[in-house]
């Protein structure tokens, strides 16, 4: 007889099952029953933690974002930092971006929210990764921080997300280099 999971172990198993269900079947096929079956538990176990499937979806996404959060690189150059971060995101975020954008269309419609709202709900307090990267670049004299807008800071990552949504797959490395060298760096360098 298998030992019962409890506490953090059980919650992690439930959130992993919920994430897998979202990734494979999208929000349209996401039910508490399906998650309970996948996790090898019962619906009451889920309902003791989350009131409805909207709460469970948000919790599963929050866990996926935390689990796949890359470290802030420090390569010694803005180019190296942005490319390193893009490569890390590229390796682990194609599925997450697809789920957040495509598979959750019904969720956004039901809740009156958008992917930006959902991402914003999980934003950590304090400086963002790009804030850290750009502050370091300014301290090294690579850029003038006051001349770099928020849109400029997010451009390479927005383009990466756009490519994910066009292909549902990781982006070829040469395209990442092109985004950084041809589009991004000429905008932010004085």
mmCIF file with all atom_site columns, C-alpha atoms in Angstrom:
data_model
loop_
_atom_site.group_PDB
_atom_site.id
_atom_site.type_symbol
_atom_site.label_atom_id
_atom_site.label_alt_id
_atom_site.label_comp_id
_atom_site.label_asym_id
_atom_site.label_entity_id
_atom_site.label_seq_id
_atom_site.pdbx_PDB_ins_code
_atom_site.Cartn_x
_atom_site.Cartn_y
_atom_site.Cartn_z
_atom_site.occupancy
_atom_site.B_iso_or_equiv
_atom_site.pdbx_formal_charge
_atom_site.auth_seq_id
_atom_site.auth_comp_id
_atom_site.auth_asym_id
_atom_site.auth_atom_id
_atom_site.pdbx_PDB_model_num
ATOM 1   C CA . UNK A 1 1   ? 0.000   0.000  0.000   1.00 0.00 ? 1   UNK A CA 1
ATOM 2   C CA . UNK A 1 2   ? 1.394   3.393  -1.023  1.00 0.00 ? 2   UNK A CA 1
ATOM 3   C CA . UNK A 1 3   ? 1.999   5.966  1.677   1.00 0.00 ? 3   UNK A CA 1
ATOM 4   C CA . UNK A 1 4   ? -0.388  8.936  1.618   1.00 0.00 ? 4   UNK A CA 1
ATOM 5   C CA . UNK A 1 5   ? 1.052   12.206 0.420   1.00 0.00 ? 5   UNK A CA 1
ATOM 6   C CA . UNK A 1 6   ? 0.552   15.162 2.690   1.00 0.00 ? 6   UNK A CA 1
ATOM 7   C CA . UNK A 1 7   ? 1.413   18.835 2.960   1.00 0.00 ? 7   UNK A CA 1
ATOM 8   C CA . UNK A 1 8   ? 3.884   20.237 0.465   1.00 0.00 ? 8   UNK A CA 1
ATOM 9   C CA . UNK A 1 9   ? 4.403   16.894 -1.263  1.00 0.00 ? 9   UNK A CA 1
ATOM 10  C CA . UNK A 1 10  ? 0.676   16.562 -1.938  1.00 0.00 ? 10  UNK A CA 1
ATOM 11  C CA . UNK A 1 11  ? 0.278   20.180 -3.022  1.00 0.00 ? 11  UNK A CA 1
ATOM 12  C CA . UNK A 1 12  ? 3.223   19.892 -5.419  1.00 0.00 ? 12  UNK A CA 1
ATOM 13  C CA . UNK A 1 13  ? 1.731   16.727 -6.926  1.00 0.00 ? 13  UNK A CA 1
ATOM 14  C CA . UNK A 1 14  ? -1.643  18.431 -7.347  1.00 0.00 ? 14  UNK A CA 1
ATOM 15  C CA . UNK A 1 15  ? -0.142  21.516 -8.974  1.00 0.00 ? 15  UNK A CA 1
ATOM 16  C CA . UNK A 1 16  ? 2.028   19.393 -11.257 1.00 0.00 ? 16  UNK A CA 1
ATOM 17  C CA . UNK A 1 17  ? -1.039  17.401 -12.313 1.00 0.00 ? 17  UNK A CA 1
ATOM 18  C CA . UNK A 1 18  ? -2.957  20.639 -12.907 1.00 0.00 ? 18  UNK A CA 1
ATOM 19  C CA . UNK A 1 19  ? -0.126  22.055 -15.016 1.00 0.00 ? 19  UNK A CA 1
ATOM 20  C CA . UNK A 1 20  ? 0.143   18.864 -17.067 1.00 0.00 ? 20  UNK A CA 1
ATOM 21  C CA . UNK A 1 21  ? -3.605  18.894 -17.631 1.00 0.00 ? 21  UNK A CA 1
ATOM 22  C CA . UNK A 1 22  ? -3.488  22.513 -18.825 1.00 0.00 ? 22  UNK A CA 1
ATOM 23  C CA . UNK A 1 23  ? -0.509  21.883 -21.101 1.00 0.00 ? 23  UNK A CA 1
ATOM 24  C CA . UNK A 1 24  ? -2.023  18.772 -22.686 1.00 0.00 ? 24  UNK A CA 1
ATOM 25  C CA . UNK A 1 25  ? -5.718  19.630 -22.867 1.00 0.00 ? 25  UNK A CA 1
ATOM 26  C CA . UNK A 1 26  ? -5.954  23.402 -22.500 1.00 0.00 ? 26  UNK A CA 1
ATOM 27  C CA . UNK A 1 27  ? -8.414  25.210 -20.342 1.00 0.00 ? 27  UNK A CA 1
ATOM 28  C CA . UNK A 1 28  ? -11.405 23.845 -22.279 1.00 0.00 ? 28  UNK A CA 1
ATOM 29  C CA . UNK A 1 29  ? -10.554 20.317 -21.122 1.00 0.00 ? 29  UNK A CA 1
ATOM 30  C CA . UNK A 1 30  ? -9.400  21.359 -17.665 1.00 0.00 ? 30  UNK A CA 1
ATOM 31  C CA . UNK A 1 31  ? -11.671 20.009 -14.955 1.00 0.00 ? 31  UNK A CA 1
ATOM 32  C CA . UNK A 1 32  ? -11.230 19.302 -11.282 1.00 0.00 ? 32  UNK A CA 1
ATOM 33  C CA . UNK A 1 33  ? -12.109 15.665 -12.054 1.00 0.00 ? 33  UNK A CA 1
ATOM 34  C CA . UNK A 1 34  ? -9.362  15.399 -14.669 1.00 0.00 ? 34  UNK A CA 1
ATOM 35  C CA . UNK A 1 35  ? -6.766  16.914 -12.315 1.00 0.00 ? 35  UNK A CA 1
ATOM 36  C CA . UNK A 1 36  ? -7.837  14.648 -9.442  1.00 0.00 ? 36  UNK A CA 1
ATOM 37  C CA . UNK A 1 37  ? -7.606  11.578 -11.688 1.00 0.00 ? 37  UNK A CA 1
ATOM 38  C CA . UNK A 1 38  ? -4.182  12.607 -12.991 1.00 0.00 ? 38  UNK A CA 1
ATOM 39  C CA . UNK A 1 39  ? -2.939  13.267 -9.434  1.00 0.00 ? 39  UNK A CA 1
ATOM 40  C CA . UNK A 1 40  ? -4.343  9.995  -8.118  1.00 0.00 ? 40  UNK A CA 1
ATOM 41  C CA . UNK A 1 41  ? -6.583  11.682 -5.572  1.00 0.00 ? 41  UNK A CA 1
ATOM 42  C CA . UNK A 1 42  ? -10.168 12.886 -5.182  1.00 0.00 ? 42  UNK A CA 1
ATOM 43  C CA . UNK A 1 43  ? -12.014 16.115 -5.966  1.00 0.00 ? 43  UNK A CA 1
ATOM 44  C CA . UNK A 1 44  ? -12.550 16.964 -2.262  1.00 0.00 ? 44  UNK A CA 1
ATOM 45  C CA . UNK A 1 45  ? -8.758  17.033 -1.834  1.00 0.00 ? 45  UNK A CA 1
ATOM 46  C CA . UNK A 1 46  ? -8.588  19.712 -4.540  1.00 0.00 ? 46  UNK A CA 1
ATOM 47  C CA . UNK A 1 47  ? -11.550 21.693 -3.208  1.00 0.00 ? 47  UNK A CA 1
ATOM 48  C CA . UNK A 1 48  ? -9.972  21.869 0.262   1.00 0.00 ? 48  UNK A CA 1
ATOM 49  C CA . UNK A 1 49  ? -7.182  23.921 -1.303  1.00 0.00 ? 49  UNK A CA 1
ATOM 50  C CA . UNK A 1 50  ? -8.820  25.756 -4.227  1.00 0.00 ? 50  UNK A CA 1
ATOM 51  C CA . UNK A 1 51  ? -12.444 26.913 -4.432  1.00 0.00 ? 51  UNK A CA 1
ATOM 52  C CA . UNK A 1 52  ? -12.761 26.444 -8.176  1.00 0.00 ? 52  UNK A CA 1
ATOM 53  C CA . UNK A 1 53  ? -10.833 25.696 -11.322 1.00 0.00 ? 53  UNK A CA 1
ATOM 54  C CA . UNK A 1 54  ? -9.900  29.369 -11.809 1.00 0.00 ? 54  UNK A CA 1
ATOM 55  C CA . UNK A 1 55  ? -7.998  29.349 -8.519  1.00 0.00 ? 55  UNK A CA 1
ATOM 56  C CA . UNK A 1 56  ? -6.349  26.032 -9.362  1.00 0.00 ? 56  UNK A CA 1
ATOM 57  C CA . UNK A 1 57  ? -5.302  27.334 -12.801 1.00 0.00 ? 57  UNK A CA 1
ATOM 58  C CA . UNK A 1 58  ? -3.709  30.426 -11.239 1.00 0.00 ? 58  UNK A CA 1
ATOM 59  C CA . UNK A 1 59  ? -1.922  28.315 -8.632  1.00 0.00 ? 59  UNK A CA 1
ATOM 60  C CA . UNK A 1 60  ? -0.589  25.898 -11.266 1.00 0.00 ? 60  UNK A CA 1
ATOM 61  C CA . UNK A 1 61  ? 0.660   28.780 -13.402 1.00 0.00 ? 61  UNK A CA 1
ATOM 62  C CA . UNK A 1 62  ? 2.261   30.458 -10.394 1.00 0.00 ? 62  UNK A CA 1
ATOM 63  C CA . UNK A 1 63  ? 4.116   27.266 -9.570  1.00 0.00 ? 63  UNK A CA 1
ATOM 64  C CA . UNK A 1 64  ? 5.235   26.835 -13.189 1.00 0.00 ? 64  UNK A CA 1
ATOM 65  C CA . UNK A 1 65  ? 6.525   30.404 -13.269 1.00 0.00 ? 65  UNK A CA 1
ATOM 66  C CA . UNK A 1 66  ? 8.428   29.954 -10.005 1.00 0.00 ? 66  UNK A CA 1
ATOM 67  C CA . UNK A 1 67  ? 9.840   26.598 -11.038 1.00 0.00 ? 67  UNK A CA 1
ATOM 68  C CA . UNK A 1 68  ? 11.136  27.895 -14.367 1.00 0.00 ? 68  UNK A CA 1
ATOM 69  C CA . UNK A 1 69  ? 12.382  31.310 -13.191 1.00 0.00 ? 69  UNK A CA 1
ATOM 70  C CA . UNK A 1 70  ? 15.945  31.757 -14.531 1.00 0.00 ? 70  UNK A CA 1
ATOM 71  C CA . UNK A 1 71  ? 18.710  33.464 -12.593 1.00 0.00 ? 71  UNK A CA 1
ATOM 72  C CA . UNK A 1 72  ? 19.735  36.976 -13.607 1.00 0.00 ? 72  UNK A CA 1
ATOM 73  C CA . UNK A 1 73  ? 22.915  36.572 -15.680 1.00 0.00 ? 73  UNK A CA 1
ATOM 74  C CA . UNK A 1 74  ? 26.019  38.705 -15.178 1.00 0.00 ? 74  UNK A CA 1
ATOM 75  C CA . UNK A 1 75  ? 28.298  38.145 -18.170 1.00 0.00 ? 75  UNK A CA 1
ATOM 76  C CA . UNK A 1 76  ? 29.955  41.560 -18.078 1.00 0.00 ? 76  UNK A CA 1
ATOM 77  C CA . UNK A 1 77  ? 28.043  43.048 -21.016 1.00 0.00 ? 77  UNK A CA 1
ATOM 78  C CA . UNK A 1 78  ? 24.462  43.980 -21.791 1.00 0.00 ? 78  UNK A CA 1
ATOM 79  C CA . UNK A 1 79  ? 24.621  41.921 -24.988 1.00 0.00 ? 79  UNK A CA 1
ATOM 80  C CA . UNK A 1 80  ? 25.848  38.848 -23.125 1.00 0.00 ? 80  UNK A CA 1
ATOM 81  C CA . UNK A 1 81  ? 23.329  39.281 -20.314 1.00 0.00 ? 81  UNK A CA 1
ATOM 82  C CA . UNK A 1 82  ? 20.333  39.707 -22.632 1.00 0.00 ? 82  UNK A CA 1
ATOM 83  C CA . UNK A 1 83  ? 21.388  36.818 -24.884 1.00 0.00 ? 83  UNK A CA 1
ATOM 84  C CA . UNK A 1 84  ? 21.990  34.537 -21.889 1.00 0.00 ? 84  UNK A CA 1
ATOM 85  C CA . UNK A 1 85  ? 18.608  35.375 -20.384 1.00 0.00 ? 85  UNK A CA 1
ATOM 86  C CA . UNK A 1 86  ? 16.868  34.936 -23.736 1.00 0.00 ? 86  UNK A CA 1
ATOM 87  C CA . UNK A 1 87  ? 18.559  31.559 -24.232 1.00 0.00 ? 87  UNK A CA 1
ATOM 88  C CA . UNK A 1 88  ? 17.448  30.399 -20.787 1.00 0.00 ? 88  UNK A CA 1
ATOM 89  C CA . UNK A 1 89  ? 13.894  31.560 -21.403 1.00 0.00 ? 89  UNK A CA 1
ATOM 90  C CA . UNK A 1 90  ? 13.969  29.995 -24.861 1.00 0.00 ? 90  UNK A CA 1
ATOM 91  C CA . UNK A 1 91  ? 14.997  26.640 -23.402 1.00 0.00 ? 91  UNK A CA 1
ATOM 92  C CA . UNK A 1 92  ? 12.228  26.530 -20.823 1.00 0.00 ? 92  UNK A CA 1
ATOM 93  C CA . UNK A 1 93  ? 9.407   28.889 -21.642 1.00 0.00 ? 93  UNK A CA 1
ATOM 94  C CA . UNK A 1 94  ? 8.026   27.941 -25.077 1.00 0.00 ? 94  UNK A CA 1
ATOM 95  C CA . UNK A 1 95  ? 5.440   25.613 -23.510 1.00 0.00 ? 95  UNK A CA 1
ATOM 96  C CA . UNK A 1 96  ? 4.617   28.081 -20.725 1.00 0.00 ? 96  UNK A CA 1
ATOM 97  C CA . UNK A 1 97  ? 4.072   30.922 -23.193 1.00 0.00 ? 97  UNK A CA 1
ATOM 98  C CA . UNK A 1 98  ? 1.879   28.728 -25.373 1.00 0.00 ? 98  UNK A CA 1
ATOM 99  C CA . UNK A 1 99  ? -0.237  27.640 -22.416 1.00 0.00 ? 99  UNK A CA 1
ATOM 100 C CA . UNK A 1 100 ? -0.590  31.197 -21.114 1.00 0.00 ? 100 UNK A CA 1
ATOM 101 C CA . UNK A 1 101 ? -1.525  32.613 -24.491 1.00 0.00 ? 101 UNK A CA 1
ATOM 102 C CA . UNK A 1 102 ? -3.360  29.950 -26.464 1.00 0.00 ? 102 UNK A CA 1
ATOM 103 C CA . UNK A 1 103 ? -4.592  27.232 -24.115 1.00 0.00 ? 103 UNK A CA 1
ATOM 104 C CA . UNK A 1 104 ? -6.094  29.739 -21.682 1.00 0.00 ? 104 UNK A CA 1
ATOM 105 C CA . UNK A 1 105 ? -8.323  31.620 -24.132 1.00 0.00 ? 105 UNK A CA 1
ATOM 106 C CA . UNK A 1 106 ? -11.450 30.290 -22.381 1.00 0.00 ? 106 UNK A CA 1
ATOM 107 C CA . UNK A 1 107 ? -10.047 31.264 -18.980 1.00 0.00 ? 107 UNK A CA 1
ATOM 108 C CA . UNK A 1 108 ? -9.476  34.851 -20.146 1.00 0.00 ? 108 UNK A CA 1
ATOM 109 C CA . UNK A 1 109 ? -12.970 35.011 -21.583 1.00 0.00 ? 109 UNK A CA 1
ATOM 110 C CA . UNK A 1 110 ? -14.600 33.606 -18.416 1.00 0.00 ? 110 UNK A CA 1
ATOM 111 C CA . UNK A 1 111 ? -12.623 35.795 -16.023 1.00 0.00 ? 111 UNK A CA 1
ATOM 112 C CA . UNK A 1 112 ? -12.450 38.956 -18.144 1.00 0.00 ? 112 UNK A CA 1
ATOM 113 C CA . UNK A 1 113 ? -8.655  38.986 -17.898 1.00 0.00 ? 113 UNK A CA 1
ATOM 114 C CA . UNK A 1 114 ? -5.742  38.847 -20.339 1.00 0.00 ? 114 UNK A CA 1
ATOM 115 C CA . UNK A 1 115 ? -2.298  37.197 -20.443 1.00 0.00 ? 115 UNK A CA 1
ATOM 116 C CA . UNK A 1 116 ? -0.815  40.502 -19.247 1.00 0.00 ? 116 UNK A CA 1
ATOM 117 C CA . UNK A 1 117 ? -3.167  40.485 -16.225 1.00 0.00 ? 117 UNK A CA 1
ATOM 118 C CA . UNK A 1 118 ? -2.144  36.948 -15.365 1.00 0.00 ? 118 UNK A CA 1
ATOM 119 C CA . UNK A 1 119 ? 1.578   37.676 -15.737 1.00 0.00 ? 119 UNK A CA 1
ATOM 120 C CA . UNK A 1 120 ? 1.136   40.822 -13.645 1.00 0.00 ? 120 UNK A CA 1
ATOM 121 C CA . UNK A 1 121 ? -0.507  38.829 -10.862 1.00 0.00 ? 121 UNK A CA 1
ATOM 122 C CA . UNK A 1 122 ? 2.707   36.844 -10.449 1.00 0.00 ? 122 UNK A CA 1
ATOM 123 C CA . UNK A 1 123 ? 5.173   39.714 -10.722 1.00 0.00 ? 123 UNK A CA 1
ATOM 124 C CA . UNK A 1 124 ? 7.534   39.715 -7.786  1.00 0.00 ? 124 UNK A CA 1
ATOM 125 C CA . UNK A 1 125 ? 8.114   42.924 -5.861  1.00 0.00 ? 125 UNK A CA 1
ATOM 126 C CA . UNK A 1 126 ? 11.355  44.790 -6.326  1.00 0.00 ? 126 UNK A CA 1
ATOM 127 C CA . UNK A 1 127 ? 13.441  45.337 -9.418  1.00 0.00 ? 127 UNK A CA 1
ATOM 128 C CA . UNK A 1 128 ? 12.712  43.244 -12.496 1.00 0.00 ? 128 UNK A CA 1
ATOM 129 C CA . UNK A 1 129 ? 15.353  41.212 -14.308 1.00 0.00 ? 129 UNK A CA 1
ATOM 130 C CA . UNK A 1 130 ? 15.592  43.841 -17.005 1.00 0.00 ? 130 UNK A CA 1
ATOM 131 C CA . UNK A 1 131 ? 15.971  46.593 -14.367 1.00 0.00 ? 131 UNK A CA 1
ATOM 132 C CA . UNK A 1 132 ? 18.980  44.752 -12.969 1.00 0.00 ? 132 UNK A CA 1
ATOM 133 C CA . UNK A 1 133 ? 20.475  44.122 -16.419 1.00 0.00 ? 133 UNK A CA 1
ATOM 134 C CA . UNK A 1 134 ? 20.050  47.742 -17.512 1.00 0.00 ? 134 UNK A CA 1
ATOM 135 C CA . UNK A 1 135 ? 21.335  49.213 -14.245 1.00 0.00 ? 135 UNK A CA 1
ATOM 136 C CA . UNK A 1 136 ? 24.494  47.110 -14.562 1.00 0.00 ? 136 UNK A CA 1
ATOM 137 C CA . UNK A 1 137 ? 24.896  48.146 -18.206 1.00 0.00 ? 137 UNK A CA 1
ATOM 138 C CA . UNK A 1 138 ? 24.565  51.824 -17.224 1.00 0.00 ? 138 UNK A CA 1
ATOM 139 C CA . UNK A 1 139 ? 27.126  51.389 -14.441 1.00 0.00 ? 139 UNK A CA 1
ATOM 140 C CA . UNK A 1 140 ? 29.539  49.896 -17.017 1.00 0.00 ? 140 UNK A CA 1
ATOM 141 C CA . UNK A 1 141 ? 28.916  52.876 -19.312 1.00 0.00 ? 141 UNK A CA 1
ATOM 142 C CA . UNK A 1 142 ? 27.274  50.814 -22.067 1.00 0.00 ? 142 UNK A CA 1
ATOM 143 C CA . UNK A 1 143 ? 23.985  52.745 -22.046 1.00 0.00 ? 143 UNK A CA 1
ATOM 144 C CA . UNK A 1 144 ? 22.430  55.913 -20.670 1.00 0.00 ? 144 UNK A CA 1
ATOM 145 C CA . UNK A 1 145 ? 19.628  54.616 -18.493 1.00 0.00 ? 145 UNK A CA 1
ATOM 146 C CA . UNK A 1 146 ? 17.504  57.761 -18.836 1.00 0.00 ? 146 UNK A CA 1
ATOM 147 C CA . UNK A 1 147 ? 17.375  57.229 -22.619 1.00 0.00 ? 147 UNK A CA 1
ATOM 148 C CA . UNK A 1 148 ? 16.102  53.648 -22.424 1.00 0.00 ? 148 UNK A CA 1
ATOM 149 C CA . UNK A 1 149 ? 12.319  53.321 -22.245 1.00 0.00 ? 149 UNK A CA 1
ATOM 150 C CA . UNK A 1 150 ? 10.405  50.407 -20.732 1.00 0.00 ? 150 UNK A CA 1
ATOM 151 C CA . UNK A 1 151 ? 9.356   49.324 -24.238 1.00 0.00 ? 151 UNK A CA 1
ATOM 152 C CA . UNK A 1 152 ? 13.016  49.218 -25.288 1.00 0.00 ? 152 UNK A CA 1
ATOM 153 C CA . UNK A 1 153 ? 13.868  47.088 -22.234 1.00 0.00 ? 153 UNK A CA 1
ATOM 154 C CA . UNK A 1 154 ? 11.185  44.525 -23.013 1.00 0.00 ? 154 UNK A CA 1
ATOM 155 C CA . UNK A 1 155 ? 11.677  44.458 -26.794 1.00 0.00 ? 155 UNK A CA 1
ATOM 156 C CA . UNK A 1 156 ? 13.906  41.361 -27.069 1.00 0.00 ? 156 UNK A CA 1
ATOM 157 C CA . UNK A 1 157 ? 11.666  39.399 -24.702 1.00 0.00 ? 157 UNK A CA 1
ATOM 158 C CA . UNK A 1 158 ? 8.494   40.551 -26.457 1.00 0.00 ? 158 UNK A CA 1
ATOM 159 C CA . UNK A 1 159 ? 9.965   39.398 -29.777 1.00 0.00 ? 159 UNK A CA 1
ATOM 160 C CA . UNK A 1 160 ? 10.919  36.057 -28.220 1.00 0.00 ? 160 UNK A CA 1
ATOM 161 C CA . UNK A 1 161 ? 7.353   35.626 -26.965 1.00 0.00 ? 161 UNK A CA 1
ATOM 162 C CA . UNK A 1 162 ? 6.054   36.572 -30.426 1.00 0.00 ? 162 UNK A CA 1
ATOM 163 C CA . UNK A 1 163 ? 8.200   33.875 -32.022 1.00 0.00 ? 163 UNK A CA 1
ATOM 164 C CA . UNK A 1 164 ? 6.944   31.310 -29.479 1.00 0.00 ? 164 UNK A CA 1
ATOM 165 C CA . UNK A 1 165 ? 3.382   32.160 -30.445 1.00 0.00 ? 165 UNK A CA 1
ATOM 166 C CA . UNK A 1 166 ? 4.112   31.861 -34.155 1.00 0.00 ? 166 UNK A CA 1
ATOM 167 C CA . UNK A 1 167 ? 5.819   28.474 -33.925 1.00 0.00 ? 167 UNK A CA 1
ATOM 168 C CA . UNK A 1 168 ? 4.875   26.944 -30.538 1.00 0.00 ? 168 UNK A CA 1
ATOM 169 C CA . UNK A 1 169 ? 8.530   25.922 -30.310 1.00 0.00 ? 169 UNK A CA 1
ATOM 170 C CA . UNK A 1 170 ? 11.873  27.239 -29.079 1.00 0.00 ? 170 UNK A CA 1
ATOM 171 C CA . UNK A 1 171 ? 13.454  29.867 -31.316 1.00 0.00 ? 171 UNK A CA 1
ATOM 172 C CA . UNK A 1 172 ? 16.656  29.097 -33.289 1.00 0.00 ? 172 UNK A CA 1
ATOM 173 C CA . UNK A 1 173 ? 19.724  30.646 -31.653 1.00 0.00 ? 173 UNK A CA 1
ATOM 174 C CA . UNK A 1 174 ? 20.651  32.638 -34.749 1.00 0.00 ? 174 UNK A CA 1
ATOM 175 C CA . UNK A 1 175 ? 17.295  34.409 -34.474 1.00 0.00 ? 175 UNK A CA 1
ATOM 176 C CA . UNK A 1 176 ? 18.008  35.316 -30.834 1.00 0.00 ? 176 UNK A CA 1
ATOM 177 C CA . UNK A 1 177 ? 21.365  36.781 -31.896 1.00 0.00 ? 177 UNK A CA 1
ATOM 178 C CA . UNK A 1 178 ? 19.663  38.714 -34.711 1.00 0.00 ? 178 UNK A CA 1
ATOM 179 C CA . UNK A 1 179 ? 17.057  40.139 -32.312 1.00 0.00 ? 179 UNK A CA 1
ATOM 180 C CA . UNK A 1 180 ? 19.748  41.321 -29.909 1.00 0.00 ? 180 UNK A CA 1
ATOM 181 C CA . UNK A 1 181 ? 22.383  42.525 -32.391 1.00 0.00 ? 181 UNK A CA 1
ATOM 182 C CA . UNK A 1 182 ? 20.224  43.958 -35.176 1.00 0.00 ? 182 UNK A CA 1
ATOM 183 C CA . UNK A 1 183 ? 17.100  45.229 -33.426 1.00 0.00 ? 183 UNK A CA 1
ATOM 184 C CA . UNK A 1 184 ? 17.769  45.698 -29.718 1.00 0.00 ? 184 UNK A CA 1
ATOM 185 C CA . UNK A 1 185 ? 21.320  46.939 -29.197 1.00 0.00 ? 185 UNK A CA 1
ATOM 186 C CA . UNK A 1 186 ? 21.142  49.735 -31.829 1.00 0.00 ? 186 UNK A CA 1
ATOM 187 C CA . UNK A 1 187 ? 18.110  51.108 -29.973 1.00 0.00 ? 187 UNK A CA 1
ATOM 188 C CA . UNK A 1 188 ? 19.616  51.202 -26.492 1.00 0.00 ? 188 UNK A CA 1
ATOM 189 C CA . UNK A 1 189 ? 23.223  52.157 -27.148 1.00 0.00 ? 189 UNK A CA 1
ATOM 190 C CA . UNK A 1 190 ? 24.009  55.897 -27.251 1.00 0.00 ? 190 UNK A CA 1
#
